[in-house]
Structure formats: C-alpha cells, structure tokens
C-alpha cells in the first residue's frame, strides 16, 4: 500500500529504533529522564532559547496546554475557523478549559491582520475579552500553506498593541522552515507559546514539545499531569525525536518536491489542485465525478491510500516512507479514480 493519508503514518527507521533502544532513561514525572530533558532543551534552543520545552505524548496535548496557559475559562481565543485547534481536537479547548473561540475564515487558513484587528476585543461587562490569538504554521486544512514572516509579524504587532498573547500550532513548522529558509529562531521570537510535532514529517513514533515561558513550567507540568500525559521512562520516545531533529529536517525538501510532482501530474490531467507549498496536496474534485469517499475507496482498491478531507476534497500527504516512484503511481491512480 502507498499510504498518503497523512505524514503521521511514518515508521521509525532501523537507525532511529537503535537510538531509541540505547536511550538513557529515568522517571520523567520525577524530572529524572535525561533523554526527555535533552529533547526539551534542544527544541527550546532551536527556537532561540526564549522558551522552556515540555514533552507531551501528542500534538493535541501540546496545543491544549498552551491554550490553557494563555486563556482562562470564559475567556477568548481568536483563530482561523479551519485551525486544527478548533476543527480537529474534538472540542478540547471547550472541554478542558471552557475556552471560547472566535473564528474567521481566512484564505488558506492564514489569518489576515485586518481580520485579527476586527476580531480582538477588550472585553467589558457584556463581552468576553480576547486573551490569545493562535496561528497554524504550516496550515493543515489550508493545504500545507505557509505564513510569510511579514504576516506573522503584523499579527504579533496587533497582539502586542492589545496586550494579547500569540500561540503557534507549529506541528509542521519544520516544513515552513524548509520551504522559506526562515531560521527557527525567527519563529521562536514571535510567539509566547508554540507546539511542535515530532511524529509527523520528522518520523518519530510519537511525541510533541510545547514551548512556554520558563516561569509557567510548574503550571504546565500540572496540566500535563491532569490530562494524563505525564509519562515515566519516556526517554525511549524522546530519543526518537532527538534522532529525527538531527537527521530528518533537511530531507523534508524531498517531500515537498514529491508533493509538487503529484500536483503537476494531477493538474496536467485537468484536476483542480490547490497549489502545494509544502508536503500537502489538496484536490478539489469536479462536481460531475464521484464524491471524495468513493474516490478514496477506488484508490484503496488500486493500492493507494488518500484521505477524503471533505465531501469533494481529497488530501494527500507526502512523507519519508513514500519515494518518488510511489508518488508518481499515486498520482496516476488518483487521476483515474477521480473521473
Ligand atoms: C497533527 C496536528 C496536530 C496534533 O495532532 P496529534 O495527532 O495529537 O499529534 C496539531 N496541529 C496540527 C496542525 C496538526 O496537523
């Protein structure tokens, strides 16, 4: 099977497994796992050293810890209507934290500064006040779209003027760095909190890191504990993340080239493809043809797995476990299945 449903399907390489097997471990609830510590420090350092890192089992938990640190129950978070935090986390912000979200539809999921300015509110006797803005870099439902640095800076300026915090859901921020060359520290300088994922394009089996101000760490550790995410000898997992950070970032350029190849092939075939910027390809199916679930089922029959991402929308995600010939074949199969 050629699996393009998500970059989460990547499996640890033999060398990564060896690094995991060799990891020095301890009880991380006691703060005694040296490999977890090394990972948390490495990620914090990579993004400029302004934050402290906390290892979490999932990206959802990393996002939710950040949201809870920035926004109290009954307060407001402003974000794009298709953001992972509001569209793919099962209502977690409301469930865990009573957080009200205020959303706006944005081109390819990237918040426009004018919209942000319109949405932020100070709050009064009747109106809940905005406490944080969340951006997603790269944007999943936007098709792996990348915020230009200038747009992020404009959002940051508006937030500063209103005394509002900014969180970055950077599950795929690695891809933004590869696509634009923007140093990680430039991103780190812009956000109060960030969530970055090790188990997607980077290929580790599990884990994310949430970056937060160091003085909030005791609160963040308690939140992680309450959510059931305080793990013991988690260094086994963290070692996979460390290995991936050292060896799997540069190679993401290949995944971007493969996404481009798929998109070009489908465009040649007359399909409506959202311009890929990183490793995601969105295909808008013609009204005249089969619906997305049917197209996905046909692809599966032919040995290719894709996601039905909407009634007439297909998502394909390139990653380290699919090579160029697999991507070419997948494009061929999808082109046939879509008519
Ligand atoms: C995958 C993803 C997450 C986190 O998902 P987990 O499956 O919990 O690791 C968060 N944000 C975005 C944009 C994602 O794509």
mmCIF file with all atom_site columns, C-alpha atoms in Angstrom, residues 139-308:
data_model
loop_
_atom_site.group_PDB
_atom_site.id
_atom_site.type_symbol
_atom_site.label_atom_id
_atom_site.label_alt_id
_atom_site.label_comp_id
_atom_site.label_asym_id
_atom_site.label_entity_id
_atom_site.label_seq_id
_atom_site.pdbx_PDB_ins_code
_atom_site.Cartn_x
_atom_site.Cartn_y
_atom_site.Cartn_z
_atom_site.occupancy
_atom_site.B_iso_or_equiv
_atom_site.pdbx_formal_charge
_atom_site.auth_seq_id
_atom_site.auth_comp_id
_atom_site.auth_asym_id
_atom_site.auth_atom_id
_atom_site.pdbx_PDB_model_num
ATOM 1   C CA . UNK A 1 139 ? -1.757  25.170 7.922   1.00 0.00 ? 139 UNK A CA 1
ATOM 2   C CA . UNK A 1 140 ? -3.202  21.692 7.599   1.00 0.00 ? 140 UNK A CA 1
ATOM 3   C CA . UNK A 1 141 ? -6.650  22.393 6.136   1.00 0.00 ? 141 UNK A CA 1
ATOM 4   C CA . UNK A 1 142 ? -5.111  25.224 4.121   1.00 0.00 ? 142 UNK A CA 1
ATOM 5   C CA . UNK A 1 143 ? -3.150  22.530 2.262   1.00 0.00 ? 143 UNK A CA 1
ATOM 6   C CA . UNK A 1 144 ? 0.221   22.956 3.971   1.00 0.00 ? 144 UNK A CA 1
ATOM 7   C CA . UNK A 1 145 ? 0.160   26.715 3.396   1.00 0.00 ? 145 UNK A CA 1
ATOM 8   C CA . UNK A 1 146 ? 2.940   28.841 4.862   1.00 0.00 ? 146 UNK A CA 1
ATOM 9   C CA . UNK A 1 147 ? 2.570   32.199 6.601   1.00 0.00 ? 147 UNK A CA 1
ATOM 10  C CA . UNK A 1 148 ? 5.006   34.748 5.207   1.00 0.00 ? 148 UNK A CA 1
ATOM 11  C CA . UNK A 1 149 ? 7.120   36.121 8.077   1.00 0.00 ? 149 UNK A CA 1
ATOM 12  C CA . UNK A 1 150 ? 5.742   39.641 7.462   1.00 0.00 ? 150 UNK A CA 1
ATOM 13  C CA . UNK A 1 151 ? 2.170   38.444 8.017   1.00 0.00 ? 151 UNK A CA 1
ATOM 14  C CA . UNK A 1 152 ? 3.142   36.809 11.309  1.00 0.00 ? 152 UNK A CA 1
ATOM 15  C CA . UNK A 1 153 ? 4.921   39.979 12.395  1.00 0.00 ? 153 UNK A CA 1
ATOM 16  C CA . UNK A 1 154 ? 1.814   42.034 11.606  1.00 0.00 ? 154 UNK A CA 1
ATOM 17  C CA . UNK A 1 155 ? -0.298  39.682 13.742  1.00 0.00 ? 155 UNK A CA 1
ATOM 18  C CA . UNK A 1 156 ? 2.274   39.941 16.541  1.00 0.00 ? 156 UNK A CA 1
ATOM 19  C CA . UNK A 1 157 ? 2.158   43.753 16.418  1.00 0.00 ? 157 UNK A CA 1
ATOM 20  C CA . UNK A 1 158 ? -1.620  43.796 16.686  1.00 0.00 ? 158 UNK A CA 1
ATOM 21  C CA . UNK A 1 159 ? -1.440  41.359 19.587  1.00 0.00 ? 159 UNK A CA 1
ATOM 22  C CA . UNK A 1 160 ? 1.151   43.489 21.389  1.00 0.00 ? 160 UNK A CA 1
ATOM 23  C CA . UNK A 1 161 ? -0.925  46.630 20.922  1.00 0.00 ? 161 UNK A CA 1
ATOM 24  C CA . UNK A 1 162 ? -3.919  44.854 22.510  1.00 0.00 ? 162 UNK A CA 1
ATOM 25  C CA . UNK A 1 163 ? -1.893  43.047 25.187  1.00 0.00 ? 163 UNK A CA 1
ATOM 26  C CA . UNK A 1 164 ? -2.906  39.679 23.767  1.00 0.00 ? 164 UNK A CA 1
ATOM 27  C CA . UNK A 1 165 ? -0.690  36.555 23.607  1.00 0.00 ? 165 UNK A CA 1
ATOM 28  C CA . UNK A 1 166 ? 0.105   34.600 20.420  1.00 0.00 ? 166 UNK A CA 1
ATOM 29  C CA . UNK A 1 167 ? 0.338   30.799 20.187  1.00 0.00 ? 167 UNK A CA 1
ATOM 30  C CA . UNK A 1 168 ? 1.740   28.962 17.187  1.00 0.00 ? 168 UNK A CA 1
ATOM 31  C CA . UNK A 1 169 ? 0.459   25.487 16.370  1.00 0.00 ? 169 UNK A CA 1
ATOM 32  C CA . UNK A 1 170 ? 3.688   24.502 14.640  1.00 0.00 ? 170 UNK A CA 1
ATOM 33  C CA . UNK A 1 171 ? 3.005   20.801 14.160  1.00 0.00 ? 171 UNK A CA 1
ATOM 34  C CA . UNK A 1 172 ? 4.587   21.208 10.691  1.00 0.00 ? 172 UNK A CA 1
ATOM 35  C CA . UNK A 1 173 ? 6.730   24.300 11.290  1.00 0.00 ? 173 UNK A CA 1
ATOM 36  C CA . UNK A 1 174 ? 9.717   22.234 10.076  1.00 0.00 ? 174 UNK A CA 1
ATOM 37  C CA . UNK A 1 175 ? 8.164   22.332 6.612   1.00 0.00 ? 175 UNK A CA 1
ATOM 38  C CA . UNK A 1 176 ? 7.757   26.123 6.750   1.00 0.00 ? 176 UNK A CA 1
ATOM 39  C CA . UNK A 1 177 ? 11.458  26.441 7.590   1.00 0.00 ? 177 UNK A CA 1
ATOM 40  C CA . UNK A 1 178 ? 12.417  24.229 4.652   1.00 0.00 ? 178 UNK A CA 1
ATOM 41  C CA . UNK A 1 179 ? 10.042  25.980 2.236   1.00 0.00 ? 179 UNK A CA 1
ATOM 42  C CA . UNK A 1 180 ? 11.162  29.531 3.134   1.00 0.00 ? 180 UNK A CA 1
ATOM 43  C CA . UNK A 1 181 ? 14.595  29.238 4.736   1.00 0.00 ? 181 UNK A CA 1
ATOM 44  C CA . UNK A 1 182 ? 13.330  31.220 7.734   1.00 0.00 ? 182 UNK A CA 1
ATOM 45  C CA . UNK A 1 183 ? 15.518  30.357 10.745  1.00 0.00 ? 183 UNK A CA 1
ATOM 46  C CA . UNK A 1 184 ? 13.633  28.594 13.559  1.00 0.00 ? 184 UNK A CA 1
ATOM 47  C CA . UNK A 1 185 ? 14.737  31.332 15.976  1.00 0.00 ? 185 UNK A CA 1
ATOM 48  C CA . UNK A 1 186 ? 12.847  33.934 13.896  1.00 0.00 ? 186 UNK A CA 1
ATOM 49  C CA . UNK A 1 187 ? 9.689   31.968 14.556  1.00 0.00 ? 187 UNK A CA 1
ATOM 50  C CA . UNK A 1 188 ? 10.577  31.449 18.198  1.00 0.00 ? 188 UNK A CA 1
ATOM 51  C CA . UNK A 1 189 ? 10.946  35.212 18.670  1.00 0.00 ? 189 UNK A CA 1
ATOM 52  C CA . UNK A 1 190 ? 7.337   35.834 17.600  1.00 0.00 ? 190 UNK A CA 1
ATOM 53  C CA . UNK A 1 191 ? 5.308   33.560 19.864  1.00 0.00 ? 191 UNK A CA 1
ATOM 54  C CA . UNK A 1 192 ? 4.512   33.312 23.560  1.00 0.00 ? 192 UNK A CA 1
ATOM 55  C CA . UNK A 1 193 ? 3.901   29.581 23.178  1.00 0.00 ? 193 UNK A CA 1
ATOM 56  C CA . UNK A 1 194 ? 4.471   27.031 20.407  1.00 0.00 ? 194 UNK A CA 1
ATOM 57  C CA . UNK A 1 195 ? 3.595   23.376 19.825  1.00 0.00 ? 195 UNK A CA 1
ATOM 58  C CA . UNK A 1 196 ? 5.865   21.349 17.530  1.00 0.00 ? 196 UNK A CA 1
ATOM 59  C CA . UNK A 1 197 ? 5.344   17.742 16.473  1.00 0.00 ? 197 UNK A CA 1
ATOM 60  C CA . UNK A 1 198 ? 7.983   15.027 16.169  1.00 0.00 ? 198 UNK A CA 1
ATOM 61  C CA . UNK A 1 199 ? 5.756   12.246 14.866  1.00 0.00 ? 199 UNK A CA 1
ATOM 62  C CA . UNK A 1 200 ? 4.668   13.661 11.516  1.00 0.00 ? 200 UNK A CA 1
ATOM 63  C CA . UNK A 1 201 ? 7.171   14.591 8.833   1.00 0.00 ? 201 UNK A CA 1
ATOM 64  C CA . UNK A 1 202 ? 10.109  14.057 11.195  1.00 0.00 ? 202 UNK A CA 1
ATOM 65  C CA . UNK A 1 203 ? 9.239   10.376 11.510  1.00 0.00 ? 203 UNK A CA 1
ATOM 66  C CA . UNK A 1 204 ? 9.436   9.771  15.275  1.00 0.00 ? 204 UNK A CA 1
ATOM 67  C CA . UNK A 1 205 ? 6.831   7.281  16.533  1.00 0.00 ? 205 UNK A CA 1
ATOM 68  C CA . UNK A 1 206 ? 5.146   9.684  18.987  1.00 0.00 ? 206 UNK A CA 1
ATOM 69  C CA . UNK A 1 207 ? 5.571   12.960 20.786  1.00 0.00 ? 207 UNK A CA 1
ATOM 70  C CA . UNK A 1 208 ? 5.380   16.734 20.591  1.00 0.00 ? 208 UNK A CA 1
ATOM 71  C CA . UNK A 1 209 ? 7.045   19.531 22.517  1.00 0.00 ? 209 UNK A CA 1
ATOM 72  C CA . UNK A 1 210 ? 5.214   22.587 23.836  1.00 0.00 ? 210 UNK A CA 1
ATOM 73  C CA . UNK A 1 211 ? 7.375   25.694 24.235  1.00 0.00 ? 211 UNK A CA 1
ATOM 74  C CA . UNK A 1 212 ? 6.293   28.059 27.008  1.00 0.00 ? 212 UNK A CA 1
ATOM 75  C CA . UNK A 1 213 ? 7.758   30.829 29.166  1.00 0.00 ? 213 UNK A CA 1
ATOM 76  C CA . UNK A 1 214 ? 10.038  29.114 31.726  1.00 0.00 ? 214 UNK A CA 1
ATOM 77  C CA . UNK A 1 215 ? 8.202   30.642 34.705  1.00 0.00 ? 215 UNK A CA 1
ATOM 78  C CA . UNK A 1 216 ? 4.971   28.871 33.674  1.00 0.00 ? 216 UNK A CA 1
ATOM 79  C CA . UNK A 1 217 ? 6.568   25.414 33.739  1.00 0.00 ? 217 UNK A CA 1
ATOM 80  C CA . UNK A 1 218 ? 5.166   24.288 37.120  1.00 0.00 ? 218 UNK A CA 1
ATOM 81  C CA . UNK A 1 219 ? 1.615   25.063 35.886  1.00 0.00 ? 219 UNK A CA 1
ATOM 82  C CA . UNK A 1 220 ? 2.259   23.381 32.550  1.00 0.00 ? 220 UNK A CA 1
ATOM 83  C CA . UNK A 1 221 ? 3.570   20.221 34.222  1.00 0.00 ? 221 UNK A CA 1
ATOM 84  C CA . UNK A 1 222 ? 0.445   20.095 36.404  1.00 0.00 ? 222 UNK A CA 1
ATOM 85  C CA . UNK A 1 223 ? -1.818  20.474 33.366  1.00 0.00 ? 223 UNK A CA 1
ATOM 86  C CA . UNK A 1 224 ? 0.010   17.688 31.567  1.00 0.00 ? 224 UNK A CA 1
ATOM 87  C CA . UNK A 1 225 ? -0.403  15.506 34.640  1.00 0.00 ? 225 UNK A CA 1
ATOM 88  C CA . UNK A 1 226 ? -4.139  16.262 34.878  1.00 0.00 ? 226 UNK A CA 1
ATOM 89  C CA . UNK A 1 227 ? -4.610  15.396 31.221  1.00 0.00 ? 227 UNK A CA 1
ATOM 90  C CA . UNK A 1 228 ? -2.899  12.068 31.851  1.00 0.00 ? 228 UNK A CA 1
ATOM 91  C CA . UNK A 1 229 ? 0.171   12.934 29.819  1.00 0.00 ? 229 UNK A CA 1
ATOM 92  C CA . UNK A 1 230 ? 2.907   12.645 32.446  1.00 0.00 ? 230 UNK A CA 1
ATOM 93  C CA . UNK A 1 231 ? 4.923   9.623  31.302  1.00 0.00 ? 231 UNK A CA 1
ATOM 94  C CA . UNK A 1 232 ? 7.658   7.701  33.099  1.00 0.00 ? 232 UNK A CA 1
ATOM 95  C CA . UNK A 1 233 ? 10.621  6.342  31.041  1.00 0.00 ? 233 UNK A CA 1
ATOM 96  C CA . UNK A 1 234 ? 9.571   8.498  28.109  1.00 0.00 ? 234 UNK A CA 1
ATOM 97  C CA . UNK A 1 235 ? 13.202  8.904  27.055  1.00 0.00 ? 235 UNK A CA 1
ATOM 98  C CA . UNK A 1 236 ? 12.662  5.911  24.775  1.00 0.00 ? 236 UNK A CA 1
ATOM 99  C CA . UNK A 1 237 ? 10.249  8.102  22.775  1.00 0.00 ? 237 UNK A CA 1
ATOM 100 C CA . UNK A 1 238 ? 12.251  11.305 23.211  1.00 0.00 ? 238 UNK A CA 1
ATOM 101 C CA . UNK A 1 239 ? 15.297  9.565  21.719  1.00 0.00 ? 239 UNK A CA 1
ATOM 102 C CA . UNK A 1 240 ? 13.313  9.073  18.504  1.00 0.00 ? 240 UNK A CA 1
ATOM 103 C CA . UNK A 1 241 ? 12.559  12.796 18.498  1.00 0.00 ? 241 UNK A CA 1
ATOM 104 C CA . UNK A 1 242 ? 16.199  13.748 19.082  1.00 0.00 ? 242 UNK A CA 1
ATOM 105 C CA . UNK A 1 243 ? 17.301  11.451 16.298  1.00 0.00 ? 243 UNK A CA 1
ATOM 106 C CA . UNK A 1 244 ? 14.713  12.988 13.955  1.00 0.00 ? 244 UNK A CA 1
ATOM 107 C CA . UNK A 1 245 ? 15.720  16.573 14.759  1.00 0.00 ? 245 UNK A CA 1
ATOM 108 C CA . UNK A 1 246 ? 19.328  15.785 13.873  1.00 0.00 ? 246 UNK A CA 1
ATOM 109 C CA . UNK A 1 247 ? 18.687  13.838 10.689  1.00 0.00 ? 247 UNK A CA 1
ATOM 110 C CA . UNK A 1 248 ? 15.219  14.296 9.244   1.00 0.00 ? 248 UNK A CA 1
ATOM 111 C CA . UNK A 1 249 ? 14.664  18.034 8.855   1.00 0.00 ? 249 UNK A CA 1
ATOM 112 C CA . UNK A 1 250 ? 16.786  18.663 5.754   1.00 0.00 ? 250 UNK A CA 1
ATOM 113 C CA . UNK A 1 251 ? 15.226  15.764 3.858   1.00 0.00 ? 251 UNK A CA 1
ATOM 114 C CA . UNK A 1 252 ? 11.756  17.365 4.031   1.00 0.00 ? 252 UNK A CA 1
ATOM 115 C CA . UNK A 1 253 ? 12.694  19.168 0.803   1.00 0.00 ? 253 UNK A CA 1
ATOM 116 C CA . UNK A 1 254 ? 12.253  15.798 -0.944  1.00 0.00 ? 254 UNK A CA 1
ATOM 117 C CA . UNK A 1 255 ? 8.705   15.510 0.388   1.00 0.00 ? 255 UNK A CA 1
ATOM 118 C CA . UNK A 1 256 ? 7.952   18.993 -0.936  1.00 0.00 ? 256 UNK A CA 1
ATOM 119 C CA . UNK A 1 257 ? 9.308   18.033 -4.366  1.00 0.00 ? 257 UNK A CA 1
ATOM 120 C CA . UNK A 1 258 ? 7.152   14.896 -4.322  1.00 0.00 ? 258 UNK A CA 1
ATOM 121 C CA . UNK A 1 259 ? 4.035   16.927 -3.473  1.00 0.00 ? 259 UNK A CA 1
ATOM 122 C CA . UNK A 1 260 ? 4.863   19.216 -6.385  1.00 0.00 ? 260 UNK A CA 1
ATOM 123 C CA . UNK A 1 261 ? 5.229   16.207 -8.673  1.00 0.00 ? 261 UNK A CA 1
ATOM 124 C CA . UNK A 1 262 ? 1.811   14.851 -7.664  1.00 0.00 ? 262 UNK A CA 1
ATOM 125 C CA . UNK A 1 263 ? 0.188   18.265 -8.072  1.00 0.00 ? 263 UNK A CA 1
ATOM 126 C CA . UNK A 1 264 ? 1.723   18.821 -11.519 1.00 0.00 ? 264 UNK A CA 1
ATOM 127 C CA . UNK A 1 265 ? 0.634   15.400 -12.699 1.00 0.00 ? 265 UNK A CA 1
ATOM 128 C CA . UNK A 1 266 ? -2.962  15.940 -11.500 1.00 0.00 ? 266 UNK A CA 1
ATOM 129 C CA . UNK A 1 267 ? -3.110  19.449 -12.945 1.00 0.00 ? 267 UNK A CA 1
ATOM 130 C CA . UNK A 1 268 ? -1.960  18.095 -16.325 1.00 0.00 ? 268 UNK A CA 1
ATOM 131 C CA . UNK A 1 269 ? -4.880  15.738 -16.073 1.00 0.00 ? 269 UNK A CA 1
ATOM 132 C CA . UNK A 1 270 ? -7.261  18.671 -15.666 1.00 0.00 ? 270 UNK A CA 1
ATOM 133 C CA . UNK A 1 271 ? -7.932  18.304 -11.938 1.00 0.00 ? 271 UNK A CA 1
ATOM 134 C CA . UNK A 1 272 ? -8.320  21.348 -9.683  1.00 0.00 ? 272 UNK A CA 1
ATOM 135 C CA . UNK A 1 273 ? -5.331  21.166 -7.339  1.00 0.00 ? 273 UNK A CA 1
ATOM 136 C CA . UNK A 1 274 ? -4.582  23.654 -4.571  1.00 0.00 ? 274 UNK A CA 1
ATOM 137 C CA . UNK A 1 275 ? -1.077  24.955 -5.210  1.00 0.00 ? 275 UNK A CA 1
ATOM 138 C CA . UNK A 1 276 ? 1.193   22.927 -2.884  1.00 0.00 ? 276 UNK A CA 1
ATOM 139 C CA . UNK A 1 277 ? 3.611   24.936 -0.737  1.00 0.00 ? 277 UNK A CA 1
ATOM 140 C CA . UNK A 1 278 ? 4.996   22.075 1.351   1.00 0.00 ? 278 UNK A CA 1
ATOM 141 C CA . UNK A 1 279 ? 4.088   18.371 1.677   1.00 0.00 ? 279 UNK A CA 1
ATOM 142 C CA . UNK A 1 280 ? 0.291   18.506 1.431   1.00 0.00 ? 280 UNK A CA 1
ATOM 143 C CA . UNK A 1 281 ? -1.728  18.248 -1.762  1.00 0.00 ? 281 UNK A CA 1
ATOM 144 C CA . UNK A 1 282 ? -5.439  19.119 -1.780  1.00 0.00 ? 282 UNK A CA 1
ATOM 145 C CA . UNK A 1 283 ? -7.527  18.138 -4.790  1.00 0.00 ? 283 UNK A CA 1
ATOM 146 C CA . UNK A 1 284 ? -10.959 19.691 -5.380  1.00 0.00 ? 284 UNK A CA 1
ATOM 147 C CA . UNK A 1 285 ? -12.984 17.026 -7.168  1.00 0.00 ? 285 UNK A CA 1
ATOM 148 C CA . UNK A 1 286 ? -15.242 18.001 -10.071 1.00 0.00 ? 286 UNK A CA 1
ATOM 149 C CA . UNK A 1 287 ? -18.995 18.068 -9.341  1.00 0.00 ? 287 UNK A CA 1
ATOM 150 C CA . UNK A 1 288 ? -19.515 15.776 -12.320 1.00 0.00 ? 288 UNK A CA 1
ATOM 151 C CA . UNK A 1 289 ? -17.374 12.952 -10.917 1.00 0.00 ? 289 UNK A CA 1
ATOM 152 C CA . UNK A 1 290 ? -17.540 10.658 -7.871  1.00 0.00 ? 290 UNK A CA 1
ATOM 153 C CA . UNK A 1 291 ? -17.517 12.057 -4.310  1.00 0.00 ? 291 UNK A CA 1
ATOM 154 C CA . UNK A 1 292 ? -14.378 12.010 -2.149  1.00 0.00 ? 292 UNK A CA 1
ATOM 155 C CA . UNK A 1 293 ? -15.254 8.849  -0.181  1.00 0.00 ? 293 UNK A CA 1
ATOM 156 C CA . UNK A 1 294 ? -15.833 6.970  -3.437  1.00 0.00 ? 294 UNK A CA 1
ATOM 157 C CA . UNK A 1 295 ? -12.570 8.275  -4.925  1.00 0.00 ? 295 UNK A CA 1
ATOM 158 C CA . UNK A 1 296 ? -10.691 7.245  -1.772  1.00 0.00 ? 296 UNK A CA 1
ATOM 159 C CA . UNK A 1 297 ? -12.271 3.772  -1.926  1.00 0.00 ? 297 UNK A CA 1
ATOM 160 C CA . UNK A 1 298 ? -11.277 3.359  -5.582  1.00 0.00 ? 298 UNK A CA 1
ATOM 161 C CA . UNK A 1 299 ? -7.717  4.423  -4.778  1.00 0.00 ? 299 UNK A CA 1
ATOM 162 C CA . UNK A 1 300 ? -7.578  1.883  -1.960  1.00 0.00 ? 300 UNK A CA 1
ATOM 163 C CA . UNK A 1 301 ? -8.597  -0.859 -4.408  1.00 0.00 ? 301 UNK A CA 1
ATOM 164 C CA . UNK A 1 302 ? -5.613  0.168  -6.514  1.00 0.00 ? 302 UNK A CA 1
ATOM 165 C CA . UNK A 1 303 ? -3.191  0.134  -3.563  1.00 0.00 ? 303 UNK A CA 1
ATOM 166 C CA . UNK A 1 304 ? -3.147  3.851  -2.751  1.00 0.00 ? 304 UNK A CA 1
ATOM 167 C CA . UNK A 1 305 ? -4.451  5.376  0.481   1.00 0.00 ? 305 UNK A CA 1
ATOM 168 C CA . UNK A 1 306 ? -5.640  9.000  0.441   1.00 0.00 ? 306 UNK A CA 1
ATOM 169 C CA . UNK A 1 307 ? -7.922  10.991 2.774   1.00 0.00 ? 307 UNK A CA 1
ATOM 170 C CA . UNK A 1 308 ? -11.437 12.155 1.953   1.00 0.00 ? 308 UNK A CA 1
#
